[in-house]
Tab-separated table of C-alpha atoms and ligand atoms in Angstrom:
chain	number	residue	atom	x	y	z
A	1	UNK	CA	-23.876	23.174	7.274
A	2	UNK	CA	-19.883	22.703	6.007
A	3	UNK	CA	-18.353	19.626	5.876
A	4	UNK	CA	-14.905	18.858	6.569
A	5	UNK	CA	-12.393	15.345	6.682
A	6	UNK	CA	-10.319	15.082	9.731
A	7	UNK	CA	-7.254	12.690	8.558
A	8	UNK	CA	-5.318	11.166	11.661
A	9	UNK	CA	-1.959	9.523	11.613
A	10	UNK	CA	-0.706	7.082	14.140
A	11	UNK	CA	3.014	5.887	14.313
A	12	UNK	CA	4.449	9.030	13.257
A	13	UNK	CA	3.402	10.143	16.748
A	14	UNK	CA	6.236	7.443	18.094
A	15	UNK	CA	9.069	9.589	16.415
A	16	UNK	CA	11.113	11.900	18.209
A	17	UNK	CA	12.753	15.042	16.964
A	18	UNK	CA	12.635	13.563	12.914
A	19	UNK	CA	8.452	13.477	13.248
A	20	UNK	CA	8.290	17.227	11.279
A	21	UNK	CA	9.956	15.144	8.370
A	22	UNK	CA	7.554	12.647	8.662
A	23	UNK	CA	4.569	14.548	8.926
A	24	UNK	CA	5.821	16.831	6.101
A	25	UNK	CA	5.706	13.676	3.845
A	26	UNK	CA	2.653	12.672	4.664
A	27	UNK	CA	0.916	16.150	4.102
A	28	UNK	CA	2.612	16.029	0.522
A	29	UNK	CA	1.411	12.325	-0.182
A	30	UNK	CA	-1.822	13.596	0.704
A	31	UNK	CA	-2.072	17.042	-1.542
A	32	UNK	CA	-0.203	14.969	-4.074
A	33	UNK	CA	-2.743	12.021	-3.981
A	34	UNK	CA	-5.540	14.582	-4.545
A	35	UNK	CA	-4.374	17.457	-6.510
A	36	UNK	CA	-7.278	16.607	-8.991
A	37	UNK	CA	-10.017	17.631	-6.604
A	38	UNK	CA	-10.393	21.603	-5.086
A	39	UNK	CA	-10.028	21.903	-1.414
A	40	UNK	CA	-8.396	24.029	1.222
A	41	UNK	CA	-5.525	22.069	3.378
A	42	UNK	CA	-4.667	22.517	6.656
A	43	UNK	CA	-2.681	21.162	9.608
A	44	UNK	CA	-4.601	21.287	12.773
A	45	UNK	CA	-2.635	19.605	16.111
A	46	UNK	CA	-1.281	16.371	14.481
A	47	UNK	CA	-4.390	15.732	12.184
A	48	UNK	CA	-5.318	17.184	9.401
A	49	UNK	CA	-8.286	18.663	7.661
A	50	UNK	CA	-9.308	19.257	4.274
A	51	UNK	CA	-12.562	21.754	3.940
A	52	UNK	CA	-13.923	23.608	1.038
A	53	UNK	CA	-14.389	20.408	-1.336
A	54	UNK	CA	-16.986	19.418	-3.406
A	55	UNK	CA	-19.471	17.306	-1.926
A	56	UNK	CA	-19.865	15.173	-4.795
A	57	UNK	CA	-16.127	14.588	-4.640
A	58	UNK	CA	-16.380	13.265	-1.057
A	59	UNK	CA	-16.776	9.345	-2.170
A	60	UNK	CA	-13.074	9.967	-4.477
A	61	UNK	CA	-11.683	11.638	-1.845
A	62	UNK	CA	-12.349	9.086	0.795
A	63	UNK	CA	-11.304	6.014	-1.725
A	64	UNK	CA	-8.098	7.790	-2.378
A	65	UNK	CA	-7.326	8.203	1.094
A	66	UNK	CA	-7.836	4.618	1.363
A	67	UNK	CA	-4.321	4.330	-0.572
A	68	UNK	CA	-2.638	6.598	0.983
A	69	UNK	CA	0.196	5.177	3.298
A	70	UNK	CA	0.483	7.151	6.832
A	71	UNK	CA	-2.976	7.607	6.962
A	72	UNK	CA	-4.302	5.684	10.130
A	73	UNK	CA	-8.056	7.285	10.295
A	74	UNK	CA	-10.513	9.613	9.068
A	75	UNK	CA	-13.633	11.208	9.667
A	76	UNK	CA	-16.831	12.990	7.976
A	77	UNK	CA	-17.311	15.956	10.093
A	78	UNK	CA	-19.941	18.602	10.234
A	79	UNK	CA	-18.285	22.184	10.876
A	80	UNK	CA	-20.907	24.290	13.185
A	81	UNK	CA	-19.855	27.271	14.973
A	82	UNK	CA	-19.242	26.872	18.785
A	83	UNK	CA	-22.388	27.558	19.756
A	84	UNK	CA	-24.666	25.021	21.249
A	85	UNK	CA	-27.768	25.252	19.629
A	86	UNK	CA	-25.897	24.887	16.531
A	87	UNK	CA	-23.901	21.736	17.764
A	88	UNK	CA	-26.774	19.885	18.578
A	89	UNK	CA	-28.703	20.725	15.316
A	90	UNK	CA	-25.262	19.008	13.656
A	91	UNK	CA	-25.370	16.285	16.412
A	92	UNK	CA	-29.447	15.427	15.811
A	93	UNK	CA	-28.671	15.300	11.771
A	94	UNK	CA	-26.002	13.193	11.990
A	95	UNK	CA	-28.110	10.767	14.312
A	96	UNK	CA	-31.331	10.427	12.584
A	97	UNK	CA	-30.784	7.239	11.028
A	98	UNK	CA	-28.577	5.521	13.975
A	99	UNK	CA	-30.044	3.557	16.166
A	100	UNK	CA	-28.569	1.223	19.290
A	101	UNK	CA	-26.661	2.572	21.717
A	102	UNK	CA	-24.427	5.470	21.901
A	103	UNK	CA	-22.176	7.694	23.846
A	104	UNK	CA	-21.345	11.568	23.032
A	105	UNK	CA	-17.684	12.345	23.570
A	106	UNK	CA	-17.028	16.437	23.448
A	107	UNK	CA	-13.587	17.842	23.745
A	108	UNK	CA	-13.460	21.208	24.067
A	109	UNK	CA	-10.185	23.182	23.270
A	110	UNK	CA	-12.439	26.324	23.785
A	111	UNK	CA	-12.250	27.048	27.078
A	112	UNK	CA	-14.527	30.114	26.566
A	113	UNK	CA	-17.476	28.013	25.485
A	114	UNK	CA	-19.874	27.095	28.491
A	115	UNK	CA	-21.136	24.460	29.389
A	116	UNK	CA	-17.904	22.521	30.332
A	117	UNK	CA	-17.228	18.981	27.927
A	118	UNK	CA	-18.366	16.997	30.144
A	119	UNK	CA	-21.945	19.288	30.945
A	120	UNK	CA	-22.201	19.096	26.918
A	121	UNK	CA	-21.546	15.514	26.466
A	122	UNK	CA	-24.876	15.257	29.161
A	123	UNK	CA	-26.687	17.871	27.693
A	124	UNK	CA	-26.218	16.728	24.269
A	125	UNK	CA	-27.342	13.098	24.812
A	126	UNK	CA	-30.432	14.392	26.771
A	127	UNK	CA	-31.527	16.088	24.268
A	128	UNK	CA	-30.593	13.478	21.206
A	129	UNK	CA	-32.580	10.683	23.811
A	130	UNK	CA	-35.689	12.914	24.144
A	131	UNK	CA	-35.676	13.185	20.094
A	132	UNK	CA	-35.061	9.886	19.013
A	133	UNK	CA	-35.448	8.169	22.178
A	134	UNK	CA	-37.476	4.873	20.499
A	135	UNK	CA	-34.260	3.795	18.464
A	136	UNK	CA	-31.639	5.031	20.582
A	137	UNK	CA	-30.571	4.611	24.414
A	138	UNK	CA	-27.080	5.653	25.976
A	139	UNK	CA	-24.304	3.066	26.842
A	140	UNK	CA	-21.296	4.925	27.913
A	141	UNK	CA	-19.097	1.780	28.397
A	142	UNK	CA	-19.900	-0.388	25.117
A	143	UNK	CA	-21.794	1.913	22.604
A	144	UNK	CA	-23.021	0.920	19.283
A	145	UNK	CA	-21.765	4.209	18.009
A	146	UNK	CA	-19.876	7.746	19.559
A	147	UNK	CA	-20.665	11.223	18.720
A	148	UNK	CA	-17.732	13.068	19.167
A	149	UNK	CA	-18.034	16.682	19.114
A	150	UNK	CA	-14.608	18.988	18.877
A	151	UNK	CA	-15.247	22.356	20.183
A	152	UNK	CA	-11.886	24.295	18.704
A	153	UNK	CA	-10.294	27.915	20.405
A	154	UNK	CA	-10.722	29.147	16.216
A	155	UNK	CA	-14.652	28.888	16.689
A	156	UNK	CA	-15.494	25.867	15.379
A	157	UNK	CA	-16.764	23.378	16.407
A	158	UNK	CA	-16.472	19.713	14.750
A	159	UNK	CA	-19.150	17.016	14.918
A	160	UNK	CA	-19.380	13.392	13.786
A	161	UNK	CA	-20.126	9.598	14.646
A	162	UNK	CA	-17.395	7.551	12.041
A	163	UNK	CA	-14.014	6.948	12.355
A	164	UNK	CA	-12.965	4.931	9.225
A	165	UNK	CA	-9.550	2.965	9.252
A	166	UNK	CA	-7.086	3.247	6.821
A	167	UNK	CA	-3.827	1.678	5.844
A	168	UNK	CA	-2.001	3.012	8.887
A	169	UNK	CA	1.987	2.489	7.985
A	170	UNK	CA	4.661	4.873	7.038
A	171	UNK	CA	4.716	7.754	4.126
A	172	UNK	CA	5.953	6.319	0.934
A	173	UNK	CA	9.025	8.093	0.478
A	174	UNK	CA	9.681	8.030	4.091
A	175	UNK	CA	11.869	4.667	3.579
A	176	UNK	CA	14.096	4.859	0.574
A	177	UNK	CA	13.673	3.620	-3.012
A	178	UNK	CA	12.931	0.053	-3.844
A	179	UNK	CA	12.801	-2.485	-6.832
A	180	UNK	CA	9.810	-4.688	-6.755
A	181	UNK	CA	10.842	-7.901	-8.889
A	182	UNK	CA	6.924	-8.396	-10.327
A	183	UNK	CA	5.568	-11.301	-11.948
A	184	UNK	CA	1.740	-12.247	-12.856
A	185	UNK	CA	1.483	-14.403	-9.775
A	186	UNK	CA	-0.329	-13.451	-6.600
A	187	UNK	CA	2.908	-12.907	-4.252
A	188	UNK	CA	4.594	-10.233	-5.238
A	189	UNK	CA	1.783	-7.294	-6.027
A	190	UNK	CA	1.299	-8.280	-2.385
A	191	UNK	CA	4.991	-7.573	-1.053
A	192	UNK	CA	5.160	-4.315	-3.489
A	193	UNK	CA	1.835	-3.311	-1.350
A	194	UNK	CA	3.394	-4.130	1.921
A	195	UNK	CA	6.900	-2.731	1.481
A	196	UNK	CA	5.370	0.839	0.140
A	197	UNK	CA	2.923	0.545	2.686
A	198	UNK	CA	5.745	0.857	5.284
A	199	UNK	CA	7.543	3.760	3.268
A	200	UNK	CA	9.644	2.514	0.724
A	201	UNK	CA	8.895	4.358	-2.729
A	202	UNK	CA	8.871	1.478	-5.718
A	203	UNK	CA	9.765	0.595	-9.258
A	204	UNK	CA	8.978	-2.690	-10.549
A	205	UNK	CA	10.689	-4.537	-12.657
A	206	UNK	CA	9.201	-7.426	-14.844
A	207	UNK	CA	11.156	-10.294	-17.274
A	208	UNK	CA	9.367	-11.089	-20.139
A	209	UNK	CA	10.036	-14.125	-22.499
A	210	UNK	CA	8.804	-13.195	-25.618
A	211	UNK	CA	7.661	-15.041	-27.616
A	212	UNK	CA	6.800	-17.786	-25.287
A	213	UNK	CA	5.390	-15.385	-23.186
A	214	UNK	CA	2.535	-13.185	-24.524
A	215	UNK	CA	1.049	-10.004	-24.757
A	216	UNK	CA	-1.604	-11.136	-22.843
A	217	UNK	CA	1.129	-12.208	-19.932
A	218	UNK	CA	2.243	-8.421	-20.048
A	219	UNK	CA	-0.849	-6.545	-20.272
A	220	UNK	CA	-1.748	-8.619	-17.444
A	221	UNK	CA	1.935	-7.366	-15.300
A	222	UNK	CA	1.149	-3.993	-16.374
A	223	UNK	CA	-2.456	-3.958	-14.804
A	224	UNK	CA	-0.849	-4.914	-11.465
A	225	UNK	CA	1.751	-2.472	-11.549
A	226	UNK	CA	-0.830	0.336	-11.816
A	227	UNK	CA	-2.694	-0.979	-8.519
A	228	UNK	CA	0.621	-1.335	-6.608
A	229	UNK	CA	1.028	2.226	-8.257
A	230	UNK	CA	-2.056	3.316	-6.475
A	231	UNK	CA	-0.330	2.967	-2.727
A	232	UNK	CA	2.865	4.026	-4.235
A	233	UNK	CA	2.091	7.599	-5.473
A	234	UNK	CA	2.765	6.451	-9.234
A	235	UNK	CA	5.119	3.953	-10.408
A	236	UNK	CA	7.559	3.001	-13.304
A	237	UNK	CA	7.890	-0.494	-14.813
A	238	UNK	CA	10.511	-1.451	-16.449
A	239	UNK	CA	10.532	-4.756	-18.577
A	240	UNK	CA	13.385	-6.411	-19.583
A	241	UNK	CA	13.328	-9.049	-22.377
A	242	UNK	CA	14.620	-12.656	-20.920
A	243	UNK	CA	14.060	-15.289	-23.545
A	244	UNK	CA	17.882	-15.168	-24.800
A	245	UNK	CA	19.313	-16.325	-21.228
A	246	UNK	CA	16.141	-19.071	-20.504
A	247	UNK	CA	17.395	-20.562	-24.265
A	248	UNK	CA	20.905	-20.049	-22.721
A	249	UNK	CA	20.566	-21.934	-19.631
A	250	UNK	CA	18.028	-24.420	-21.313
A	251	UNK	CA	21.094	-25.271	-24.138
A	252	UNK	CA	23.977	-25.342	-21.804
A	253	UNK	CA	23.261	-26.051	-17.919
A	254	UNK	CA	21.670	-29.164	-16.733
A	255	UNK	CA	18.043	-29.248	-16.108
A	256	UNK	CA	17.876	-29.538	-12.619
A	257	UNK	CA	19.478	-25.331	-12.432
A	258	UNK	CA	17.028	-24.307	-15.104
A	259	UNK	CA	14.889	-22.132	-12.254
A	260	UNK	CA	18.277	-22.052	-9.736
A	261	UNK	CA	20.122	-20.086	-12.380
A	262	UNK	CA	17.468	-18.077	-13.849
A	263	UNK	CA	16.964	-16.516	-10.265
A	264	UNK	CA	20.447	-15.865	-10.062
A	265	UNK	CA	20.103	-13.943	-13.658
A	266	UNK	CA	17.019	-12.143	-12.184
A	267	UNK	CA	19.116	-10.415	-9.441
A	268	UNK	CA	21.962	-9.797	-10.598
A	269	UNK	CA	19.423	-7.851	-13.257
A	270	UNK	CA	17.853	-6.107	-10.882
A	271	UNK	CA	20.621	-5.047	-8.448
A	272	UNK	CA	22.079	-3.361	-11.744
A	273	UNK	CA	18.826	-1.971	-12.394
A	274	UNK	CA	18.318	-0.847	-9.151
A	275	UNK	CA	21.724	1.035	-8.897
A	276	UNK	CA	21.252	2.955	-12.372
A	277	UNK	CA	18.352	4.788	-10.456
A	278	UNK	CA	19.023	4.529	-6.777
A	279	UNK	CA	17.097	1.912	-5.383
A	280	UNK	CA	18.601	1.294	-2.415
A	281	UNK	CA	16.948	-2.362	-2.273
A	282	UNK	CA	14.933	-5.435	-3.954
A	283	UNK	CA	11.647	-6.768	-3.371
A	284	UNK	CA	10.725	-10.012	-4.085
A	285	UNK	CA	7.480	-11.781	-3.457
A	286	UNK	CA	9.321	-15.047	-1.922
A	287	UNK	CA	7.742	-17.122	0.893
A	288	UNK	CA	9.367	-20.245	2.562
A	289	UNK	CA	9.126	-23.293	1.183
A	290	UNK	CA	5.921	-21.728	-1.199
A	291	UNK	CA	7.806	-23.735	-4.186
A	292	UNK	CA	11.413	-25.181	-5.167
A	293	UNK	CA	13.077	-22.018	-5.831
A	294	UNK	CA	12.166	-20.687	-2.339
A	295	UNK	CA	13.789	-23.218	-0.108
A	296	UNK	CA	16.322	-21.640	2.273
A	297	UNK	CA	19.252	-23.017	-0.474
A	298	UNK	CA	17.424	-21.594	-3.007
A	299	UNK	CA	17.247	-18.370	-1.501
A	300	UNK	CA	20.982	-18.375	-0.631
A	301	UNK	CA	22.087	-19.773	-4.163
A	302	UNK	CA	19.673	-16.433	-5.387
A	303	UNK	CA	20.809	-14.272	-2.892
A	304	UNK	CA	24.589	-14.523	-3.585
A	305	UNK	CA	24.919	-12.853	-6.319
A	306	UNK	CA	24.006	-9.365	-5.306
A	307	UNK	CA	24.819	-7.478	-2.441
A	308	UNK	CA	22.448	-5.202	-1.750
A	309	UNK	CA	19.749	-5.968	0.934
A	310	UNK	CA	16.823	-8.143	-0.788
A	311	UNK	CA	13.919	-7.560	1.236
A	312	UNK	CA	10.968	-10.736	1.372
A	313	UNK	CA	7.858	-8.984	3.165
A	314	UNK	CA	6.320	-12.619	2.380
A	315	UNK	CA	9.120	-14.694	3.487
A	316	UNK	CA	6.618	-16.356	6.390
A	317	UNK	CA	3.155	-16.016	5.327
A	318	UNK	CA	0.991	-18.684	4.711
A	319	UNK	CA	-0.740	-18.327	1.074
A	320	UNK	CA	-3.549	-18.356	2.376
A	321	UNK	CA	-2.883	-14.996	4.636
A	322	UNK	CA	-1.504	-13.884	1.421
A	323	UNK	CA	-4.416	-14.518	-0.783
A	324	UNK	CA	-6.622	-12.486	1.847
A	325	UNK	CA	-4.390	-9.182	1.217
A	326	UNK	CA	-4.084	-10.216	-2.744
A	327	UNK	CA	-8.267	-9.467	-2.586
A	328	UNK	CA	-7.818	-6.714	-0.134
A	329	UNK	CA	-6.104	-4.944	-2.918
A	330	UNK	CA	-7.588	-5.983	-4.941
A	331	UNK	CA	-5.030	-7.746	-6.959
A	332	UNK	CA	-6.332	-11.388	-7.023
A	333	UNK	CA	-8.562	-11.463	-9.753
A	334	UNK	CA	-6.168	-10.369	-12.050
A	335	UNK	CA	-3.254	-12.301	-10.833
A	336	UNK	CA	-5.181	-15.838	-11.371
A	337	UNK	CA	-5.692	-15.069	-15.445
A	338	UNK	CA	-4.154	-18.170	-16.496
A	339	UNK	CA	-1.669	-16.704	-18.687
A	340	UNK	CA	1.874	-17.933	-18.575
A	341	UNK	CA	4.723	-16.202	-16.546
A	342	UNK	CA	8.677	-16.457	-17.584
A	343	UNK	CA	9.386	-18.831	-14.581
A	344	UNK	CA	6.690	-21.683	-15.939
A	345	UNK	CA	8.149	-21.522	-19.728
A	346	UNK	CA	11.734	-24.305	-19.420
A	347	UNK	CA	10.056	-25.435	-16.502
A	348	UNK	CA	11.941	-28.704	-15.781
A	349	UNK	CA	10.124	-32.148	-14.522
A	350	UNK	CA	12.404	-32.169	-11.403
A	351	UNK	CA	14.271	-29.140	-10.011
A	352	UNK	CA	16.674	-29.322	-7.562
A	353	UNK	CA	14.874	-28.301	-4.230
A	354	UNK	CA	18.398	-28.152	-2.112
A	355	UNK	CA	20.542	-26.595	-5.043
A	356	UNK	CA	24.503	-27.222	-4.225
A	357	UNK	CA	26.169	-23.903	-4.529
A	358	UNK	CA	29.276	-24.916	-5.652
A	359	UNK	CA	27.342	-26.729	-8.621
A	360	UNK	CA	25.234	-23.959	-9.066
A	361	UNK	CA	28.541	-22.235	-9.999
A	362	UNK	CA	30.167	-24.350	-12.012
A	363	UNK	CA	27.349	-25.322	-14.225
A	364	UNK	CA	26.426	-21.350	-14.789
A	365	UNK	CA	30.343	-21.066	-15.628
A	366	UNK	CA	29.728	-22.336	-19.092
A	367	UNK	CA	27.640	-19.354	-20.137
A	368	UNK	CA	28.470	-15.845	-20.786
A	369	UNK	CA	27.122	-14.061	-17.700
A	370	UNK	CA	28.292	-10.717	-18.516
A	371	UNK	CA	27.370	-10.542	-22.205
A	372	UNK	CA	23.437	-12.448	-21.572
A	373	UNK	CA	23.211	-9.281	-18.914
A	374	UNK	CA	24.361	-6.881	-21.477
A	375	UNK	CA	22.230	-7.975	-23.668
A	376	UNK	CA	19.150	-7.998	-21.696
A	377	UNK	CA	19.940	-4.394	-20.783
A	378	UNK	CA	19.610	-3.124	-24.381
A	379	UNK	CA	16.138	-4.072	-24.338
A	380	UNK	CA	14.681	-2.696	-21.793
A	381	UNK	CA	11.155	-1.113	-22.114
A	382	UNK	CA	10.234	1.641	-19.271
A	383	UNK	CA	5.789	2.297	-18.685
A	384	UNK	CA	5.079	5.199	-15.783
A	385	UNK	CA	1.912	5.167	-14.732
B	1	ATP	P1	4.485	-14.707	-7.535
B	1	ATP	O1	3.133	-15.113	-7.083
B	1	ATP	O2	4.892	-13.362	-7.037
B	1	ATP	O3	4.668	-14.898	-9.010
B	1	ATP	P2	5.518	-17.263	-7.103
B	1	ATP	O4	4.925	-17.957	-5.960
B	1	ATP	O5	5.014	-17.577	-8.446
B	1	ATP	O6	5.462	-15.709	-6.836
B	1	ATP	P3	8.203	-17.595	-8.057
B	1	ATP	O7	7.729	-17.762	-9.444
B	1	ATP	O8	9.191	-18.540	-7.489
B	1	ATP	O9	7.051	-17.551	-7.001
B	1	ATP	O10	8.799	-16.170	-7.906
B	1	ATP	C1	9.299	-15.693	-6.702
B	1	ATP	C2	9.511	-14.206	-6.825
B	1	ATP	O11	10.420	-13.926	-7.889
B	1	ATP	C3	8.254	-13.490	-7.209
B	1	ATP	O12	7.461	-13.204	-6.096
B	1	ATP	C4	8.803	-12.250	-7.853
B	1	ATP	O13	9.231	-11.317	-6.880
B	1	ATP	C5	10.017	-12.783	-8.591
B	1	ATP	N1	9.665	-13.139	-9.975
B	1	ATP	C6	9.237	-14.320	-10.461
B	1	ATP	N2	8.992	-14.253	-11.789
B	1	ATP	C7	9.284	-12.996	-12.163
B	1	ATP	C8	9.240	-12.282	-13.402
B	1	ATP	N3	8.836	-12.841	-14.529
B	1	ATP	N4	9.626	-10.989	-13.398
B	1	ATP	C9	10.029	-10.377	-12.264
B	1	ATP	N5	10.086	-11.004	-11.071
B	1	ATP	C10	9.712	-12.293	-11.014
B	2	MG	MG1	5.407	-16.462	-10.175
């Protein structure tokens, strides 16, 4: 007996005349996310199916679809030929190791093939009940499990009992280009997850303070830049060095703006960055009130100085709710190594929570804005991974 994966979709049903584009992503995404495995592709009614694979691939396959953005469900599926001897010898394998209660679901595009879906569905669980009648016993409204068989008009017939979730959301791609502003903290691996989970295609960006930040600090950037890069189809990471403007702001702005004008530094970085390569937006792992820099003022002294959208997928979680993705993802571990991140090096004793705009301004006017960004752009290091 064949086996074959049935891959569903979900709110790319909800589009109107774009949803060929849409589904024409996703099918890349899909090829692209497992062009290291054989298998035959194929579209089959809004789902589709991948057959001819190796079996000992199947576990690889199935983590990869995991990742994949778009993908709402999938199933394991035995391919039989639509006949129903067959079916139920697919149906009785599948089963021999469930037990509770169950229903059997048959569609049956073939309308050729007799008995009718419903007359299967009976016959079917008759004769599964009579085999393994001491473990099993039918509940049609609240089953412990389903057998779904899907009798098809090209002769075959699909069986199987698991329908695995996935990430659901939009094709990467589907949504633009984005700049992920990445640190070593928990947030914002999270928000790169979510925001290429809903389409957007990513770069990160990461500043490093050398030599007060380490290799260590990096290494440990880079590691969650490759599992963002796992939803995102691949991913670049640019680093840019930052030390000169911390020493800048720590020499010649008071205190208080130390993290106020950094922030402002960061943006203004990354909005250049992000229109050398046509991002169309940043990312930034922010969350209300999470810390001093992410007060409403804050966020507005931060947000002034660019002009394209800067998108916050974090902006009202709770960290806790953001710590459960973090291990979802697998991210967490990683992201609590205790090594030290650009934003706690100059860290001053008491920074101003509600910064004043206007003295935001005029204290950053003593330093050479132009020439610290200028600088910081002839060190920039690029990783793809
Ligand atoms: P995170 O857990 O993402 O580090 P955080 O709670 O530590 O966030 P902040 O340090 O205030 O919060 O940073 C807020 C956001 O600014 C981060 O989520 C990230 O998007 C960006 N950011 C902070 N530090 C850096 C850095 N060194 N490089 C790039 N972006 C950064
Ligand atoms: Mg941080």
């Amino acid at each position: 007996m064949k086996s074959a994966i049935i891959i569903r979709y979900c709110e790319i049903h909800l589009k109107g005349k774009n949803r060929g584009y849409f589904e024409k992503m996703l099918k890349e995404n899909i090829k692209n996310s497992l062009k290291e495995f054989d298998f035959t592709f194929t579209t089959m009614h809004s789902r589709y199916l991948i057959e001819d694979y190796n079996e000992f691939d199947y576990e690889l396959i199935a983590e990869k679809l995991h990742k994949i953005a778009g993908v709402h469900t999938f199933s394991k599926a035995l391919v039989v030929e639509n006949d129903f001897d067959k079916i139920f010898d697919a149906v009785s394998f599948l089963c021999k190791d469930k037990e509770g209660t169950f229903k059997v679901i048959t569609n049956r595009a073939d309308k050729t093939f007799s008995p009718s879906s419903m007359e299967t569905s009976m016959l079917i669980g008759g004769k599964l009940l009579s085999l393994y009648g001491d473990k099993i016993s039918v509940d049609v409204k609240n089953p412990s499990f389903s057998v779904y068989i899907d009798i098809r008009e090209d002769g075959k017939t699909f069986v199987y009992t698991d329908v695995i979730p996935c990430l659901s959301g939009m094709p990467v791609g589907s949504a633009g280009k984005g700049l992920l502003l990445i640190s070593g903290g928990i947030d914002s691996p999270v928000a790169g997850y979510m925001t290429c989970k809903r389409g957007m295609k990513l770069n990160c960006l990461h500043f490093h303070s050398f030599p007060y930040t380490g290799e260590a600090a990096k290494e440990k950037v880079i590691d969650l830049t490759k599992k963002v890069g796992e939803y995102n189809g691949g991913i670049n990471l640019f680093v840019v060095s930052f030390t000169h403007i911390q020493e800048a702001i720590h020499e010649n702005c008071p205190e208080e703006f130390m993290i106020t004008i950094m922030r402002r530094f960061m943006m203004r970085i990354a909005e250049r960055l992000a229109k050398q390569q046509g991002d169309q937006a940043i990312i930034t792992g922010e969350s209300l009130g999470q810390v001093a820099s992410q007060t409403i003022e804050s966020i507005t002294s931060s947000n002034s100085v660019v002009t394209m959208p800067v998108l916050r997928p974090l902006i009202a979680f709770d960290k806790l709710d953001i710590i459960d993705i973090a291990k979802k993802i697998d991210t967490y571990d990683t992201s609590i190594l205790p090594y030290e991140d650009c934003c706690t090096v100059f860290l001053p004793k008491y920074p101003a929570i509600k910064p004043n705009l206007e003295k935001v301004i005029k204290a950053e006017s003593k330093l050479d804005i132009e020439g610290l960004i200028e600088q910081a752009f002839k060190n920039v290091e690029k990783y793809t991974f």
